[in-house]
Coordinates of C-alpha atoms and ligand atoms in Angstrom, one line a residue:
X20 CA 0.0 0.0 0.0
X21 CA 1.2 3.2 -0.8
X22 CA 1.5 5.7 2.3
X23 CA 0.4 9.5 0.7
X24 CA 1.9 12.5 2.5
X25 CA 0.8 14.2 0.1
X26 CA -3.1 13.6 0.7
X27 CA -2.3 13.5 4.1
X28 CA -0.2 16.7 4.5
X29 CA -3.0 18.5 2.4
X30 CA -5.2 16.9 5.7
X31 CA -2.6 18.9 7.9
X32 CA -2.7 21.8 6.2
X33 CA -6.4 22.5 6.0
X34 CA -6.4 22.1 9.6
X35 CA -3.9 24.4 10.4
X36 CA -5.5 27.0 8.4
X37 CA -8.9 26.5 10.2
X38 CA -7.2 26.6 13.3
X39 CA -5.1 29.5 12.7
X40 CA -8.1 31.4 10.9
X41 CA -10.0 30.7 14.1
X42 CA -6.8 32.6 16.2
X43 CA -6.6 35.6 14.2
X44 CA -10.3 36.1 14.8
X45 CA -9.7 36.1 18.6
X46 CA -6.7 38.0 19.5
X47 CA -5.4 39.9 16.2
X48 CA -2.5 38.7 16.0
X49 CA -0.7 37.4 12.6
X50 CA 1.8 34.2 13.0
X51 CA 4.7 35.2 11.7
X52 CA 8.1 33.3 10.3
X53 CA 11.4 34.8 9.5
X54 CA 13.4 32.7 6.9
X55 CA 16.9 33.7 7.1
X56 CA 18.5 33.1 3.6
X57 CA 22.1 33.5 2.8
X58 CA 23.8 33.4 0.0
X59 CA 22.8 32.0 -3.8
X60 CA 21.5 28.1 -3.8
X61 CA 19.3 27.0 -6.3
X62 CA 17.6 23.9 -4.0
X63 CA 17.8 26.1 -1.0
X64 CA 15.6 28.9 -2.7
X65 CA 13.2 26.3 -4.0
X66 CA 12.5 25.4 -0.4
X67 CA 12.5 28.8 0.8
X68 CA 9.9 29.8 -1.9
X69 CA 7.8 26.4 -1.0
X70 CA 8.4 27.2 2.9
X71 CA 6.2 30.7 2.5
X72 CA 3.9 29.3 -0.2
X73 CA 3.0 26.8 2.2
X74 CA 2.8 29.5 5.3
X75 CA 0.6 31.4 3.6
X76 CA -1.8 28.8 2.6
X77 CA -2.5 28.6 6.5
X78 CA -2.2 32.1 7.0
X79 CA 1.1 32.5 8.4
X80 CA 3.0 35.5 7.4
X81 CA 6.5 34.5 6.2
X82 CA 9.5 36.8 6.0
X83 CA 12.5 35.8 4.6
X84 CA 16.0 38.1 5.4
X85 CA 18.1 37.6 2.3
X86 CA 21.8 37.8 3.3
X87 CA 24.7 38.1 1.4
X88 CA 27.3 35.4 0.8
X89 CA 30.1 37.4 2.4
X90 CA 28.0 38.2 5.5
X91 CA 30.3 38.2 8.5
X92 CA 29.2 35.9 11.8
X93 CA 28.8 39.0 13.9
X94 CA 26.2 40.3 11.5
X95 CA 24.1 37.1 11.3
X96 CA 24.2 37.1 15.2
X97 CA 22.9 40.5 15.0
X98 CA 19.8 39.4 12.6
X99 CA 19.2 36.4 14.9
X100 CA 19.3 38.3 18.1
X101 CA 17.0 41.1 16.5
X102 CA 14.4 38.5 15.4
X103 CA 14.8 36.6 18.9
X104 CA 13.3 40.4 20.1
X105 CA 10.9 41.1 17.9
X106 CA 7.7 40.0 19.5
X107 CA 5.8 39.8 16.0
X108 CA 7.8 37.2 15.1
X109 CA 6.7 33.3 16.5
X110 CA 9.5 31.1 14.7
X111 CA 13.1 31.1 13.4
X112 CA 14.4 29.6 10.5
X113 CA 17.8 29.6 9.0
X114 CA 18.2 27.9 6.0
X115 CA 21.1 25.5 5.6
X116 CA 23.5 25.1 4.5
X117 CA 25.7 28.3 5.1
X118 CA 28.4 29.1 3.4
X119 CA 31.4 27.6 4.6
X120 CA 33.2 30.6 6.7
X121 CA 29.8 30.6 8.6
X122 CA 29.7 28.7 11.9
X123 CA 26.5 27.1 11.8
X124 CA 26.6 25.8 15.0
X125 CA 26.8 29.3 17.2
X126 CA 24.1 30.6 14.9
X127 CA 21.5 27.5 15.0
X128 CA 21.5 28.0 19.2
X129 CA 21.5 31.6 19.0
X130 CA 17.8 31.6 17.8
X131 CA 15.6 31.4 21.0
X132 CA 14.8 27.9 21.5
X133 CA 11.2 28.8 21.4
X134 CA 11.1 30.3 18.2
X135 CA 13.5 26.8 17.0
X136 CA 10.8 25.5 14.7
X137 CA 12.8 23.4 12.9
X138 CA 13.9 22.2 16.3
X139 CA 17.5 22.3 15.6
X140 CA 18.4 23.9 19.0
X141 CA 20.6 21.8 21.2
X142 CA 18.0 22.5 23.9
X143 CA 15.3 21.2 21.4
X144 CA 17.6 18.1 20.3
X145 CA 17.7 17.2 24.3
X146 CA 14.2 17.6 24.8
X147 CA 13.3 15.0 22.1
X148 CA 16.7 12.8 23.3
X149 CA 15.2 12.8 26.7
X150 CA 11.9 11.4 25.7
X151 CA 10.1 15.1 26.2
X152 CA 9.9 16.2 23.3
X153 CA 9.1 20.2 22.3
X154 CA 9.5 21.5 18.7
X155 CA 10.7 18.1 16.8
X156 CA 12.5 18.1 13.2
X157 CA 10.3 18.4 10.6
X158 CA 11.1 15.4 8.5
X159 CA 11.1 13.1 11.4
X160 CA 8.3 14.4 12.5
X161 CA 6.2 14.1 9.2
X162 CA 7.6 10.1 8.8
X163 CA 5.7 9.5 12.2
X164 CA 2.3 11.6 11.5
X165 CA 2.4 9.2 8.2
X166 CA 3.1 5.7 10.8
X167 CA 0.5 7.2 13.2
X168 CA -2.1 8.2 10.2
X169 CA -2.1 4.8 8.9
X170 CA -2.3 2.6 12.4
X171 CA 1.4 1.7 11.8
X172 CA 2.5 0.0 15.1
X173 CA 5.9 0.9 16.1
X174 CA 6.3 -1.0 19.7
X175 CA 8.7 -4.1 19.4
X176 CA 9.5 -3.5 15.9
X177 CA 12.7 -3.3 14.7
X178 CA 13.0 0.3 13.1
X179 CA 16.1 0.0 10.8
X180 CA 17.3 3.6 9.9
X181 CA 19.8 4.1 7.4
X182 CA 21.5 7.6 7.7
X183 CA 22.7 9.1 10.5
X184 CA 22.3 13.0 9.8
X185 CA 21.6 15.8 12.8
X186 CA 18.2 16.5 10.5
X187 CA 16.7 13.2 9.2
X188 CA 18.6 9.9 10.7
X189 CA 19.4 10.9 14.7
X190 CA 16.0 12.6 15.2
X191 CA 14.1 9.8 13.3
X192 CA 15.6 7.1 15.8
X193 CA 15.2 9.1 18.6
X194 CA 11.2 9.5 17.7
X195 CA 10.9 5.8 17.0
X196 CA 13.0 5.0 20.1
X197 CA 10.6 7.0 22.0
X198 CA 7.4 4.8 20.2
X199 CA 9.1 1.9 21.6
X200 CA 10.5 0.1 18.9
X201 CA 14.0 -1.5 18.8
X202 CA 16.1 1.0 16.7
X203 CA 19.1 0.7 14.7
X204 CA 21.2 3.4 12.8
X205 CA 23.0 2.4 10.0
X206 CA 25.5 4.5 8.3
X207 CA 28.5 4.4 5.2
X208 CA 30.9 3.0 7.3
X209 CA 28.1 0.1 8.3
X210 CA 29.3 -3.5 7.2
X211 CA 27.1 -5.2 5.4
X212 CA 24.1 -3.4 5.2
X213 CA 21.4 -5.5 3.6
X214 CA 22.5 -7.9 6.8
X215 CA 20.5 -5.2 8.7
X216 CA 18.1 -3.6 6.2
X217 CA 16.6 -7.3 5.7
X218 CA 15.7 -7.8 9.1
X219 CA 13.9 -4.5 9.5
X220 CA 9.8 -4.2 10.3
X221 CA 10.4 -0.6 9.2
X222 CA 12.8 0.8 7.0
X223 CA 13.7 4.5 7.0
X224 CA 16.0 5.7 4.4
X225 CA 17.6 8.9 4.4
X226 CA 20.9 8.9 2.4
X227 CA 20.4 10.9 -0.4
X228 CA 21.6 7.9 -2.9
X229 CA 19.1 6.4 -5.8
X230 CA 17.9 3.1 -5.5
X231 CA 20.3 2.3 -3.0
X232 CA 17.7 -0.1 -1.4
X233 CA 16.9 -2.4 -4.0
X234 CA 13.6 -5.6 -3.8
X235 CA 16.5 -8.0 -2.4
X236 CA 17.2 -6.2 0.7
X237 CA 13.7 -5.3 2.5
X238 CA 11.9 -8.0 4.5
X239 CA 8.6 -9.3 3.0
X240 CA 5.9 -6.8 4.7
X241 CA 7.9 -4.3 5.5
X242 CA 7.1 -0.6 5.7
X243 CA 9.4 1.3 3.7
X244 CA 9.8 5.0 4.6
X245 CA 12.3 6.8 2.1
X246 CA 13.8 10.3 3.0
X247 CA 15.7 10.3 -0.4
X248 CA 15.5 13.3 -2.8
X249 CA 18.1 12.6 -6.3
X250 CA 17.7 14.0 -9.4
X251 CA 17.3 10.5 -12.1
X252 CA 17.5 12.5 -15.4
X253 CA 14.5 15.2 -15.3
X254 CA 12.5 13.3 -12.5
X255 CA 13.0 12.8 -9.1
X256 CA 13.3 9.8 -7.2
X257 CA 14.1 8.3 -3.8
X258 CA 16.6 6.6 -2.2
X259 CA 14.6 3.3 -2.4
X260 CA 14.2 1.6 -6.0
X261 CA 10.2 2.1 -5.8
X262 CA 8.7 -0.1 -8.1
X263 CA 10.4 -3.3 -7.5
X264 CA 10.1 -2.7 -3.5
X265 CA 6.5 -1.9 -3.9
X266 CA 5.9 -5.0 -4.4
X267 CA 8.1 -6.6 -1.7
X268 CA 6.7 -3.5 0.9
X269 CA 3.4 -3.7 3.0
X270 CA 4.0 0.4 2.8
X271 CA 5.7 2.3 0.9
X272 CA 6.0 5.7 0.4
X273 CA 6.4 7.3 -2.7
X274 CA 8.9 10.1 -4.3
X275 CA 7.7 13.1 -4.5
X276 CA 4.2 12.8 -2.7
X277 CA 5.7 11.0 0.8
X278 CA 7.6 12.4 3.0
X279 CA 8.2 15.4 1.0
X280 CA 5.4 17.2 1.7
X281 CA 4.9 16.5 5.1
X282 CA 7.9 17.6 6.0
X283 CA 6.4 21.4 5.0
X284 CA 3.4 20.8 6.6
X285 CA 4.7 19.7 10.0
X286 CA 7.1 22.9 10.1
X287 CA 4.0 24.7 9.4
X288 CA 2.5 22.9 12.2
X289 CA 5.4 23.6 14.3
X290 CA 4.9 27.2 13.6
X291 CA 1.2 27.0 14.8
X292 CA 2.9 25.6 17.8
X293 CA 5.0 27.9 18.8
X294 CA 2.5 31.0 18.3
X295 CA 0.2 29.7 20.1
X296 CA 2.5 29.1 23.0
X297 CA 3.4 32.5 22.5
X298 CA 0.5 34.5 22.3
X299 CA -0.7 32.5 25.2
X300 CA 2.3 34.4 27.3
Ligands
GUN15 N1 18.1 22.4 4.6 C1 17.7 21.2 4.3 N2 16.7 20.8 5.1 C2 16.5 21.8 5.9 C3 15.5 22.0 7.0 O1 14.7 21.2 7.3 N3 15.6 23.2 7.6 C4 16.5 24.1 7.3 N4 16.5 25.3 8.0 N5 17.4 24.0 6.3 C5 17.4 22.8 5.6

């Protein structure tokens, strides 16, 4: 069966507008996001321009503070600390990655951790370590709205995830870790990887290689979750070689229309989060 975060993040989205809508009525006050942009990359503006299309579907104003490439550290800090202040403003992004004399790092937990909604705050990364969990990763966090949507039990299952990054692999074991399921992280220096990826109840890929997971290596009835975004000629495809898996897979999801587009939607519900928490103040 094919798992659609698309239909499902469409779902999301409807809701949050509702729910917003129903916010604005009451206190007047806009949601707002600041997308901090710096430098020129082609996939990073894509995401940036699909970030605010998607905020203002819901009705969440989205700013985005276009930086130059040479920017000093100093002068990010500044727009970070000056957005941390401004009241009107409910969430943080910076868009990664930065240019390389950047230190990522210092700027990610200079945003205040309540604005972090792409929760990528060391305080925010505890909090979900911990097992109490406050703005989560937005990827991570659309892969288990998709497990939850579709009655996916995670409790005793062994969640195989290949990938280990800070945005997609350590915050999608951590979640599945905190569902109860027996969780392994897999990564390029793993030996013998089908050895693992064969075993696995659920699968989550997030690699950023085509077809690396191919019919041979998923268990019979396995739910497939794939992260993967390559370019294969003028179409996109995942990490996981669909159509052969498909029909190996209880679940799959698809690429594009999986994980994709949940991923927006959750930040967008992330957002909702934090302004409401805020406003509340
Ligand atoms: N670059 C790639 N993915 C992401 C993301 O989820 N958030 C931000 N800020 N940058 C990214």
């Amino acid at each position: 069966m094919i798992l659609d975060g698309k239909a499902l993040s469409k779902k999301i989205n409807d809701q949050l507008k509702e729910e917003v809508g129903a916010l604005i009525e009451k206190t007047n006050i806009i949601p707002r996001m600041a997308i901090v942009l710096v430098g020129e990359n082609h996939a990073s503006d894509v995401y940036v321009r699909n970030k605010v299309r998607a905020a203002n579907h819901v009705g969440i104003d989205a700013k985005v503070i276009k930086l130059d490439s040479e920017v000093t550290q100093d002068q990010v800090n500044e727009v970070i600390d000056e957005l941390n202040n401004d009241k009107s403003v409910h969430g943080i992004i910076v868009q990664l990655p930065l240019p390389r004399h950047l230190n990522e790092f210092e700027i990610i937990n200079r945003i205040a951790d309540y604005k972090d909604i792409d929760g990528f705050h060391l305080l925010n990364k505890g909090r979900l370590f911990t097992g109490n969990p406050s703005f989560v990763p937005a990827t991570p966090y659309g892969i288990i709205e998709i497990l939850d949507h579709y009655g996916i039990e995670t409790l005793g299952k062994l969640a195989v995830v290949v990938g280990r990054s800070n945005i997609v692999g350590k915050p999608a074991a951590s979640l599945l870790l905190n569902k109860d399921a027996t969780v392994v992280i897999s990564h390029s220096h793993t030996k013998n990887l089908k050895a693992l990826t064969v075993q696995a109840d659920i699968l989550v890929v997030a690699v950023g290689k085509a077809k690396l997971i191919t019919a041979d290596m998923v268990k019979p009835g396995a739910v497939v979750i794939d992260v993967g975004i390559n370019r294969d000629g003028n179409k996109i495809c995942g990490d996981v070689d669909f159509e052969a898996v498909k029909e190996v897979a209880s679940y799959i999801t698809p690429v594009p229309g999986g994980v994709g587009p949940m991923t927006i939607a959750m930040l967008i519900k992330n957002t909702v989060e934090g302004y409401k928490k805020q406003i509340a103040e």
